[in-house]
Amino acid sequence: MTDAQETAADTSLRTTGGAPPDDVAPAPIPLLEPREGIPPVVATDDALAEVIAAFATGTGPVAVDAERASGYRYGQRAYLVQLRREGAGSALIDPVGCPDLSGLGEALTGTEWILHAATQDLPCLRDIGMVPTSLFDTELAGRLAGFPRVGLGAIVENVLGYALEKGHSAVDWSTRPLPDPWLRYAALDVELLVDLRDALEEELDRQGKLEWAREEFDAIASAPPAPPRKDPWRRTSGMHKVRRRRQIAVVRELWTARDQVAQRRDISPGKVLGDAAIVEAALAIPVNVQALTALPGFGHRMGRRQLEQWQAAVDRAKELPDSELPQPGQQPAGPPPPRSWADKDPAAAARLSAARTAVSELAERLHMPQENLITPDTVRRVCWEPPRNLTPDAVESALAGHGARHWQIEQVGPLLLRALGAGASA
């Protein structure tokens, strides 16, 4: 058996869930190496122009990835962009030195982009001028194909039989210069994306899910940028402990002050002041800096000036008139939490129970996560406010109104129609 055949056999075992015989040791998984070595980092306009020319004349789809400095810097900007295309090789681009990549984006217009977990990278790529017209998401493809683990390393190993180097995914990518081991890791992230795409496309086609995947990819590529979050301070971890309106105002004032400092210093808000400290101050509402210093998260390591700015935020909340205090946890638009349905609307609770069971069973038969078959929010909304006339067309229209794709409507529509009917007769 040749090396290639051994690799293919080993890959087949991993993708089908089989195992080698007891008397045969599993073949070691080869560690992936860059085919052309680590490309130089592109950080000047002249070097970028060469990359644009090379990738414009390349052929086939282009593999794209981006590295951010989450947990280190403010926001989610890209600090490294990696690309690979047949005929162009690999490129590593520094968006700090080359902040406008719209020329590269234009050169790739009409080319399919291959990304892993596309929704994570598209916002930061859009900010530097790179917007795909069509894409293939290898993570989402893996979910639809039923792979239990869809991280890039896991799925490359499972499908292609190679091990990706690990250990640098959570580093501070704003570091300059970037160390060679980090650059090697980054280059490998796009090394096999085209091969992975082709293998997953073949598997999706075999399962009869390829058109479903294409609908999902088109929806991602055509989705507008997400609007800014309303009251983002309400997402402070531990917020559920804060119940009184004056305390909620303290959270808001401290969160806002922290965000301003973090943005000014270009540092992750959590490194300025932890969420736990904000919640502690909200619960205690300290009367002065001395009382604030005694709280967890405001210890001796903080300078007097920092403590005074946090106490000033607390004091602003204390001085607000009652009419300006924020309301407790604003209920998001849509139906109430499902745990309250049995009391509020028993028929709706019956509809939801029947719908959840049906969707779960179908997802299991199709070997995919329920949330990829249809979002739980869509199911809740249709069950809470079902169409007045329970007809196939009405249910399909309701699903489409909540953003369900054609393939999802085709698969889930008949199940929901039956579930809604069961609730009506309950």
Tab-separated table of C-alpha atoms in Angstrom:
chain	number	residue	atom	x	y	z
A	1	MET	CA	0.000	0.000	0.000
A	2	THR	CA	1.397	3.400	-0.976
A	3	ASP	CA	1.686	6.344	1.436
A	4	ALA	CA	-1.205	8.035	-0.370
A	5	GLN	CA	-3.383	4.918	-0.039
A	6	GLU	CA	-2.554	4.627	3.672
A	7	THR	CA	-3.556	8.232	4.201
A	8	ALA	CA	-6.767	7.728	2.229
A	9	ALA	CA	-7.653	4.599	4.194
A	10	ASP	CA	-6.944	6.326	7.492
A	11	THR	CA	-9.032	9.332	6.425
A	12	SER	CA	-11.897	7.037	5.393
A	13	LEU	CA	-11.887	5.442	8.830
A	14	ARG	CA	-12.034	8.805	10.541
A	15	THR	CA	-14.832	10.194	8.392
A	16	THR	CA	-16.992	7.088	8.622
A	17	GLY	CA	-16.489	6.521	12.325
A	18	GLY	CA	-14.729	3.182	11.871
A	19	ALA	CA	-11.638	1.937	13.685
A	20	PRO	CA	-8.581	-0.030	12.568
A	21	PRO	CA	-8.356	-3.683	13.561
A	22	ASP	CA	-6.929	-4.387	17.014
A	23	ASP	CA	-3.692	-5.776	15.604
A	24	VAL	CA	-3.036	-2.755	13.356
A	25	ALA	CA	-1.586	0.388	14.937
A	26	PRO	CA	-3.254	3.577	13.633
A	27	ALA	CA	-1.027	5.471	11.216
A	28	PRO	CA	0.439	8.662	12.675
A	29	ILE	CA	-1.277	11.802	11.461
A	30	PRO	CA	1.205	13.910	9.496
A	31	LEU	CA	1.750	17.488	10.671
A	32	LEU	CA	0.960	19.945	7.900
A	33	GLU	CA	3.852	22.045	6.580
A	34	PRO	CA	3.622	25.183	4.382
A	35	ARG	CA	4.227	24.120	0.803
A	36	GLU	CA	6.224	27.213	-0.113
A	37	GLY	CA	7.469	28.160	3.332
A	38	ILE	CA	6.265	31.213	5.267
A	39	PRO	CA	5.501	34.077	2.867
A	40	PRO	CA	6.837	37.542	3.789
A	41	VAL	CA	4.389	39.856	5.547
A	42	VAL	CA	2.980	42.472	3.145
A	43	ALA	CA	3.030	45.870	4.859
A	44	THR	CA	3.694	48.412	2.062
A	45	ASP	CA	1.656	49.716	-0.857
A	46	ASP	CA	4.159	48.401	-3.405
A	47	ALA	CA	4.132	44.899	-1.935
A	48	LEU	CA	0.329	44.991	-1.750
A	49	ALA	CA	0.110	45.949	-5.423
A	50	GLU	CA	2.150	42.843	-6.305
A	51	VAL	CA	-0.196	40.648	-4.246
A	52	ILE	CA	-3.263	42.165	-5.887
A	53	ALA	CA	-1.826	41.509	-9.349
A	54	ALA	CA	-0.930	37.926	-8.460
A	55	PHE	CA	-4.310	37.089	-6.965
A	56	ALA	CA	-6.204	38.800	-9.793
A	57	THR	CA	-4.570	36.424	-12.275
A	58	GLY	CA	-4.894	33.355	-10.059
A	59	THR	CA	-7.456	30.675	-10.797
A	60	GLY	CA	-10.260	29.033	-8.834
A	61	PRO	CA	-11.568	30.021	-5.410
A	62	VAL	CA	-9.529	31.967	-2.877
A	63	ALA	CA	-8.976	30.861	0.716
A	64	VAL	CA	-9.300	33.759	3.161
A	65	ASP	CA	-8.723	34.078	6.903
A	66	ALA	CA	-8.201	36.927	9.358
A	67	GLU	CA	-6.625	37.174	12.796
A	68	ARG	CA	-7.937	39.602	15.429
A	69	ALA	CA	-6.644	40.591	18.864
A	70	SER	CA	-9.759	39.677	20.843
A	71	GLY	CA	-9.198	40.094	24.556
A	72	TYR	CA	-6.222	42.394	23.978
A	73	ARG	CA	-7.408	45.330	21.865
A	74	TYR	CA	-10.594	47.372	21.668
A	75	GLY	CA	-12.976	46.233	18.942
A	76	GLN	CA	-12.605	43.420	16.449
A	77	ARG	CA	-10.323	44.838	13.771
A	78	ALA	CA	-8.133	42.539	11.667
A	79	TYR	CA	-4.398	42.462	12.447
A	80	LEU	CA	-3.451	39.892	9.813
A	81	VAL	CA	-5.163	38.694	6.642
A	82	GLN	CA	-4.170	35.400	5.037
A	83	LEU	CA	-4.999	34.342	1.483
A	84	ARG	CA	-4.194	31.467	-0.838
A	85	ARG	CA	-5.156	30.868	-4.458
A	86	GLU	CA	-4.025	28.553	-7.208
A	87	GLY	CA	-1.462	30.349	-9.331
A	88	ALA	CA	-0.826	33.007	-6.675
A	89	GLY	CA	0.337	30.959	-3.697
A	90	SER	CA	-0.140	32.284	-0.156
A	91	ALA	CA	-0.002	35.847	1.119
A	92	LEU	CA	0.103	37.362	4.602
A	93	ILE	CA	-1.046	40.984	4.704
A	94	ASP	CA	-0.640	43.393	7.623
A	95	PRO	CA	-3.752	45.641	7.776
A	96	VAL	CA	-1.857	48.016	10.080
A	97	GLY	CA	0.611	48.825	7.315
A	98	CYS	CA	-2.018	48.384	4.570
A	99	PRO	CA	-5.313	49.541	6.114
A	100	ASP	CA	-7.211	49.738	2.806
A	101	LEU	CA	-7.597	46.390	1.031
A	102	SER	CA	-10.484	47.473	-1.175
A	103	GLY	CA	-8.244	47.079	-4.252
A	104	LEU	CA	-7.690	43.439	-3.338
A	105	GLY	CA	-11.398	43.006	-2.677
A	106	GLU	CA	-12.211	44.412	-6.124
A	107	ALA	CA	-9.637	42.149	-7.779
A	108	LEU	CA	-11.427	39.153	-6.259
A	109	THR	CA	-14.940	40.240	-7.288
A	110	GLY	CA	-16.799	37.267	-8.729
A	111	THR	CA	-14.375	34.814	-7.124
A	112	GLU	CA	-15.672	32.357	-4.535
A	113	TRP	CA	-14.124	32.991	-1.120
A	114	ILE	CA	-13.507	30.048	1.189
A	115	LEU	CA	-13.663	30.923	4.883
A	116	HIS	CA	-13.956	28.880	8.052
A	117	ALA	CA	-16.702	30.313	10.315
A	118	ALA	CA	-17.306	33.152	7.860
A	119	THR	CA	-19.563	35.236	10.115
A	120	GLN	CA	-16.656	35.704	12.549
A	121	ASP	CA	-14.265	37.152	9.969
A	122	LEU	CA	-16.555	39.018	7.568
A	123	PRO	CA	-17.140	42.083	9.812
A	124	CYS	CA	-13.410	42.823	10.233
A	125	LEU	CA	-12.754	42.102	6.544
A	126	ARG	CA	-15.562	44.471	5.553
A	127	ASP	CA	-13.947	47.211	7.639
A	128	ILE	CA	-10.803	47.063	5.468
A	129	GLY	CA	-12.654	46.917	2.148
A	130	MET	CA	-12.948	43.184	1.523
A	131	VAL	CA	-16.480	41.934	0.820
A	132	PRO	CA	-17.139	38.629	-0.985
A	133	THR	CA	-19.804	38.257	-3.660
A	134	SER	CA	-19.950	34.496	-3.078
A	135	LEU	CA	-18.461	32.225	-0.441
A	136	PHE	CA	-18.081	28.692	0.885
A	137	ASP	CA	-18.010	28.325	4.676
A	138	THR	CA	-16.151	25.146	5.624
A	139	GLU	CA	-17.337	25.223	9.238
A	140	LEU	CA	-20.991	25.529	8.248
A	141	ALA	CA	-20.503	22.875	5.570
A	142	GLY	CA	-19.155	20.555	8.261
A	143	ARG	CA	-22.193	21.201	10.449
A	144	LEU	CA	-24.622	20.490	7.618
A	145	ALA	CA	-22.693	17.332	6.722
A	146	GLY	CA	-23.027	16.064	10.292
A	147	PHE	CA	-19.436	16.213	11.535
A	148	PRO	CA	-19.444	16.245	15.353
A	149	ARG	CA	-16.414	18.562	15.601
A	150	VAL	CA	-16.139	21.432	13.137
A	151	GLY	CA	-13.168	23.450	14.402
A	152	LEU	CA	-10.659	23.920	11.585
A	153	GLY	CA	-8.042	21.606	13.100
A	154	ALA	CA	-10.541	18.862	13.853
A	155	ILE	CA	-12.226	18.896	10.479
A	156	VAL	CA	-8.952	19.079	8.508
A	157	GLU	CA	-7.737	16.051	10.432
A	158	ASN	CA	-11.033	14.213	10.011
A	159	VAL	CA	-11.522	14.919	6.309
A	160	LEU	CA	-8.011	15.356	4.903
A	161	GLY	CA	-5.896	13.396	7.374
A	162	TYR	CA	-3.519	16.194	8.369
A	163	ALA	CA	-2.850	17.737	11.760
A	164	LEU	CA	-2.714	21.520	11.983
A	165	GLU	CA	-0.300	23.125	14.396
A	166	LYS	CA	-2.071	24.405	17.503
A	167	GLY	CA	-1.342	26.952	20.185
A	168	HIS	CA	-1.470	30.417	18.632
A	169	SER	CA	-5.179	31.036	18.049
A	170	ALA	CA	-5.629	33.230	21.142
A	171	VAL	CA	-2.400	35.236	21.010
A	172	ASP	CA	-2.191	39.027	20.707
A	173	TRP	CA	-2.107	39.455	16.925
A	174	SER	CA	-1.523	43.203	17.311
A	175	THR	CA	2.059	42.346	18.353
A	176	ARG	CA	4.684	43.774	16.001
A	177	PRO	CA	6.768	42.254	14.606
A	178	LEU	CA	4.790	39.019	14.539
A	179	PRO	CA	6.950	36.027	15.571
A	180	ASP	CA	7.731	33.450	12.889
A	181	PRO	CA	5.886	30.601	14.680
A	182	TRP	CA	2.715	32.723	14.659
A	183	LEU	CA	3.123	33.510	10.965
A	184	ARG	CA	3.649	29.833	10.208
A	185	TYR	CA	0.443	29.011	12.094
A	186	ALA	CA	-1.418	31.745	10.188
A	187	ALA	CA	-0.179	30.554	6.795
A	188	LEU	CA	-1.289	27.004	7.544
A	189	ASP	CA	-4.840	28.190	8.256
A	190	VAL	CA	-5.375	28.738	4.517
A	191	GLU	CA	-3.013	26.021	3.239
A	192	LEU	CA	-5.692	23.333	2.844
A	193	LEU	CA	-8.933	25.344	2.750
A	194	VAL	CA	-9.416	24.760	-0.979
A	195	ASP	CA	-8.872	21.002	-0.563
A	196	LEU	CA	-11.203	20.982	2.432
A	197	ARG	CA	-13.849	22.866	0.471
A	198	ASP	CA	-13.715	20.357	-2.378
A	199	ALA	CA	-13.967	17.360	-0.037
A	200	LEU	CA	-16.884	18.866	1.897
A	201	GLU	CA	-18.696	19.816	-1.302
A	202	GLU	CA	-18.393	16.210	-2.458
A	203	GLU	CA	-19.725	14.943	0.893
A	204	LEU	CA	-22.645	17.390	0.893
A	205	ASP	CA	-23.504	16.364	-2.653
A	206	ARG	CA	-23.397	12.699	-1.624
A	207	GLN	CA	-25.851	13.439	1.207
A	208	GLY	CA	-28.157	15.513	-1.017
A	209	LYS	CA	-27.422	18.674	0.981
A	210	LEU	CA	-25.291	20.679	-1.435
A	211	GLU	CA	-28.102	22.988	-2.546
A	212	TRP	CA	-29.009	23.554	1.104
A	213	ALA	CA	-25.448	24.625	1.808
A	214	ARG	CA	-25.391	26.951	-1.184
A	215	GLU	CA	-28.538	28.678	0.091
A	216	GLU	CA	-26.884	29.159	3.464
A	217	PHE	CA	-23.698	30.532	1.899
A	218	ASP	CA	-25.678	32.952	-0.273
A	219	ALA	CA	-27.570	34.170	2.786
A	220	ILE	CA	-24.301	34.901	4.619
A	221	ALA	CA	-22.747	36.675	1.633
A	222	SER	CA	-25.804	38.886	1.061
A	223	ALA	CA	-26.530	39.690	4.718
A	224	PRO	CA	-26.155	43.393	5.598
A	225	PRO	CA	-23.835	44.448	8.438
A	226	ALA	CA	-25.340	43.786	11.861
A	227	PRO	CA	-26.825	46.930	13.449
A	228	PRO	CA	-25.228	48.214	16.669
A	229	ARG	CA	-26.496	46.476	19.793
A	230	LYS	CA	-29.097	48.359	21.784
A	231	ASP	CA	-27.974	48.940	25.384
A	232	PRO	CA	-24.840	46.766	25.094
A	233	TRP	CA	-24.138	47.388	28.797
A	234	ARG	CA	-27.032	45.052	29.599
A	235	ARG	CA	-24.823	42.166	28.461
A	236	THR	CA	-22.470	42.669	31.410
A	237	SER	CA	-21.693	39.230	32.834
A	238	GLY	CA	-23.489	38.745	36.161
A	239	MET	CA	-26.141	41.340	35.313
A	240	HIS	CA	-28.850	38.953	36.522
A	241	LYS	CA	-27.786	39.680	40.114
A	242	VAL	CA	-28.589	43.376	39.731
A	243	ARG	CA	-32.290	44.048	40.288
A	244	ARG	CA	-32.882	47.574	41.619
A	245	ARG	CA	-33.062	50.399	39.096
A	246	ARG	CA	-30.438	52.497	40.910
A	247	GLN	CA	-28.060	49.545	40.846
A	248	ILE	CA	-28.756	49.018	37.148
A	249	ALA	CA	-27.854	52.683	36.599
A	250	VAL	CA	-24.490	52.057	38.286
A	251	VAL	CA	-23.803	49.216	35.838
A	252	ARG	CA	-24.656	51.479	32.911
A	253	GLU	CA	-22.457	54.364	34.115
A	254	LEU	CA	-19.475	52.148	34.940
A	255	TRP	CA	-19.794	50.205	31.678
A	256	THR	CA	-19.928	53.444	29.666
A	257	ALA	CA	-16.932	54.941	31.508
A	258	ARG	CA	-14.955	51.731	31.008
A	259	ASP	CA	-15.807	51.632	27.301
A	260	GLN	CA	-14.584	55.190	26.809
A	261	VAL	CA	-11.286	54.416	28.542
A	262	ALA	CA	-10.855	51.181	26.573
A	263	GLN	CA	-11.534	52.882	23.258
A	264	ARG	CA	-9.147	55.745	24.043
A	265	ARG	CA	-6.360	53.363	25.087
A	266	ASP	CA	-7.181	50.743	22.391
A	267	ILE	CA	-7.349	47.980	24.943
A	268	SER	CA	-9.907	45.271	25.646
A	269	PRO	CA	-12.558	46.590	28.097
A	270	GLY	CA	-12.082	43.536	30.298
A	271	LYS	CA	-8.459	44.550	30.863
A	272	VAL	CA	-9.580	48.008	32.039
A	273	LEU	CA	-12.187	46.808	34.532
A	274	GLY	CA	-13.751	43.369	34.877
A	275	ASP	CA	-17.479	42.724	34.610
A	276	ALA	CA	-17.420	41.154	38.082
A	277	ALA	CA	-16.079	44.408	39.550
A	278	ILE	CA	-18.826	46.416	37.848
A	279	VAL	CA	-21.493	44.124	39.324
A	280	GLU	CA	-19.922	44.302	42.805
A	281	ALA	CA	-19.974	48.112	42.692
A	282	ALA	CA	-23.586	48.100	41.494
A	283	LEU	CA	-24.696	45.853	44.330
A	284	ALA	CA	-22.815	47.847	46.983
A	285	ILE	CA	-23.203	51.415	45.589
A	286	PRO	CA	-20.147	52.625	47.545
A	287	VAL	CA	-20.389	56.052	49.196
A	288	ASN	CA	-16.782	57.061	48.463
A	289	VAL	CA	-13.442	55.938	47.042
A	290	GLN	CA	-12.450	54.279	50.297
A	291	ALA	CA	-15.580	52.102	50.237
A	292	LEU	CA	-15.010	51.354	46.536
A	293	THR	CA	-11.423	50.211	47.222
A	294	ALA	CA	-12.710	47.571	49.625
A	295	LEU	CA	-14.737	45.865	46.878
A	296	PRO	CA	-13.393	42.910	44.824
A	297	GLY	CA	-11.825	44.147	41.608
A	298	PHE	CA	-10.900	47.595	42.966
A	299	GLY	CA	-7.880	46.600	45.042
A	300	HIS	CA	-4.550	48.193	45.829
A	301	ARG	CA	-3.217	47.730	42.287
A	302	MET	CA	-5.477	50.533	41.056
A	303	GLY	CA	-4.145	54.068	41.218
A	304	ARG	CA	-6.012	56.816	43.002
A	305	ARG	CA	-6.923	58.479	39.717
A	306	GLN	CA	-8.503	55.296	38.360
A	307	LEU	CA	-10.496	54.755	41.548
A	308	GLU	CA	-11.753	58.333	41.425
A	309	GLN	CA	-13.011	57.942	37.856
A	310	TRP	CA	-14.924	54.780	38.780
A	311	GLN	CA	-16.378	56.422	41.891
A	312	ALA	CA	-17.401	59.413	39.756
A	313	ALA	CA	-19.374	57.019	37.548
A	314	VAL	CA	-21.073	55.527	40.618
A	315	ASP	CA	-21.877	59.042	41.872
A	316	ARG	CA	-23.466	59.959	38.532
A	317	ALA	CA	-25.805	57.003	38.882
A	318	LYS	CA	-26.608	57.945	42.488
A	319	GLU	CA	-27.544	61.489	41.462
A	320	LEU	CA	-29.921	60.548	38.648
A	321	PRO	CA	-33.585	61.429	39.230
A	322	ASP	CA	-35.890	58.409	39.424
A	323	SER	CA	-37.424	59.298	36.062
A	324	GLU	CA	-34.046	58.765	34.319
A	325	LEU	CA	-33.192	55.425	35.876
A	326	PRO	CA	-33.082	52.497	33.435
A	327	GLN	CA	-35.817	49.931	33.587
A	328	PRO	CA	-35.038	46.377	34.716
A	329	GLY	CA	-34.163	43.816	32.032
A	330	GLN	CA	-35.999	45.006	28.980
A	331	GLN	CA	-37.793	42.139	27.317
A	332	PRO	CA	-36.518	41.583	23.778
A	333	ALA	CA	-39.020	41.840	20.954
A	334	GLY	CA	-40.883	38.632	20.335
A	335	PRO	CA	-42.424	35.925	22.499
A	336	PRO	CA	-41.780	35.612	26.244
A	337	PRO	CA	-39.365	32.998	27.637
A	338	PRO	CA	-40.724	29.489	26.935
A	339	ARG	CA	-40.724	28.593	30.645
A	340	SER	CA	-43.655	30.983	31.134
A	341	TRP	CA	-45.752	29.725	28.224
A	342	ALA	CA	-47.636	27.063	30.186
A	343	ASP	CA	-49.116	29.790	32.410
A	344	LYS	CA	-49.541	32.512	29.801
A	345	ASP	CA	-50.844	30.406	26.903
A	346	PRO	CA	-51.149	26.611	27.400
A	347	ALA	CA	-52.069	26.094	23.735
A	348	ALA	CA	-48.886	27.853	22.616
A	349	ALA	CA	-46.894	25.710	25.056
A	350	ALA	CA	-48.401	22.592	23.494
A	351	ARG	CA	-47.550	23.831	20.004
A	352	LEU	CA	-43.964	24.543	21.009
A	353	SER	CA	-43.525	21.162	22.662
A	354	ALA	CA	-44.790	19.343	19.568
A	355	ALA	CA	-42.675	21.495	17.259
A	356	ARG	CA	-39.489	21.005	19.270
A	357	THR	CA	-39.934	17.243	19.313
A	358	ALA	CA	-40.543	17.111	15.563
A	359	VAL	CA	-37.584	19.356	14.726
A	360	SER	CA	-35.281	17.398	17.035
A	361	GLU	CA	-36.241	14.095	15.423
A	362	LEU	CA	-35.768	15.476	11.904
A	363	ALA	CA	-32.388	17.007	12.758
A	364	GLU	CA	-31.255	13.648	14.110
A	365	ARG	CA	-32.354	11.892	10.920
A	366	LEU	CA	-30.547	14.479	8.790
A	367	HIS	CA	-27.418	14.312	10.968
A	368	MET	CA	-27.160	18.037	11.626
A	369	PRO	CA	-27.570	20.393	14.612
A	370	GLN	CA	-31.136	21.546	15.230
A	371	GLU	CA	-30.124	25.209	15.064
A	372	ASN	CA	-28.843	24.727	11.509
A	373	LEU	CA	-32.040	22.992	10.456
A	374	ILE	CA	-34.106	25.934	11.750
A	375	THR	CA	-33.299	28.545	14.382
A	376	PRO	CA	-34.994	28.006	17.778
A	377	ASP	CA	-36.127	31.649	17.695
A	378	THR	CA	-38.011	31.070	14.448
A	379	VAL	CA	-39.783	28.035	15.916
A	380	ARG	CA	-40.744	30.006	19.046
A	381	ARG	CA	-42.107	32.944	17.079
A	382	VAL	CA	-44.235	30.816	14.758
A	383	CYS	CA	-45.572	28.761	17.679
A	384	TRP	CA	-46.373	31.851	19.764
A	385	GLU	CA	-48.186	33.650	16.926
A	386	PRO	CA	-49.210	31.003	14.390
A	387	PRO	CA	-50.910	31.919	11.109
A	388	ARG	CA	-54.647	32.499	11.451
A	389	ASN	CA	-55.335	29.930	8.743
A	390	LEU	CA	-53.303	26.761	9.222
A	391	THR	CA	-52.474	25.970	5.608
A	392	PRO	CA	-49.140	24.920	4.082
A	393	ASP	CA	-48.831	28.240	2.270
A	394	ALA	CA	-49.524	30.223	5.450
A	395	VAL	CA	-46.928	28.325	7.471
A	396	GLU	CA	-44.369	28.636	4.673
A	397	SER	CA	-45.037	32.368	4.487
A	398	ALA	CA	-44.612	32.713	8.265
A	399	LEU	CA	-41.271	30.883	8.161
A	400	ALA	CA	-40.052	32.986	5.244
A	401	GLY	CA	-41.064	36.125	7.127
A	402	HIS	CA	-38.693	35.128	9.914
A	403	GLY	CA	-35.780	34.593	7.514
A	404	ALA	CA	-35.948	30.841	6.942
A	405	ARG	CA	-34.347	29.700	3.706
A	406	HIS	CA	-36.221	27.760	1.031
A	407	TRP	CA	-34.651	24.418	1.967
A	408	GLN	CA	-35.484	24.947	5.638
A	409	ILE	CA	-39.095	25.773	4.807
A	410	GLU	CA	-39.305	22.676	2.624
A	411	GLN	CA	-37.992	20.438	5.396
A	412	VAL	CA	-39.610	22.020	8.463
A	413	GLY	CA	-42.849	23.468	7.076
A	414	PRO	CA	-44.868	20.214	7.100
A	415	LEU	CA	-43.663	19.389	10.632
A	416	LEU	CA	-44.667	22.789	11.975
A	417	LEU	CA	-48.022	22.596	10.246
A	418	ARG	CA	-48.762	19.373	12.128
A	419	ALA	CA	-47.394	20.758	15.406
A	420	LEU	CA	-49.500	23.905	15.147
A	421	GLY	CA	-52.556	21.774	14.448
A	422	ALA	CA	-51.790	19.585	17.468
A	423	GLY	CA	-51.627	22.674	19.659
A	424	ALA	CA	-54.932	23.941	18.348
A	425	SER	CA	-56.658	20.696	19.314
A	426	ALA	CA	-54.943	20.449	22.723
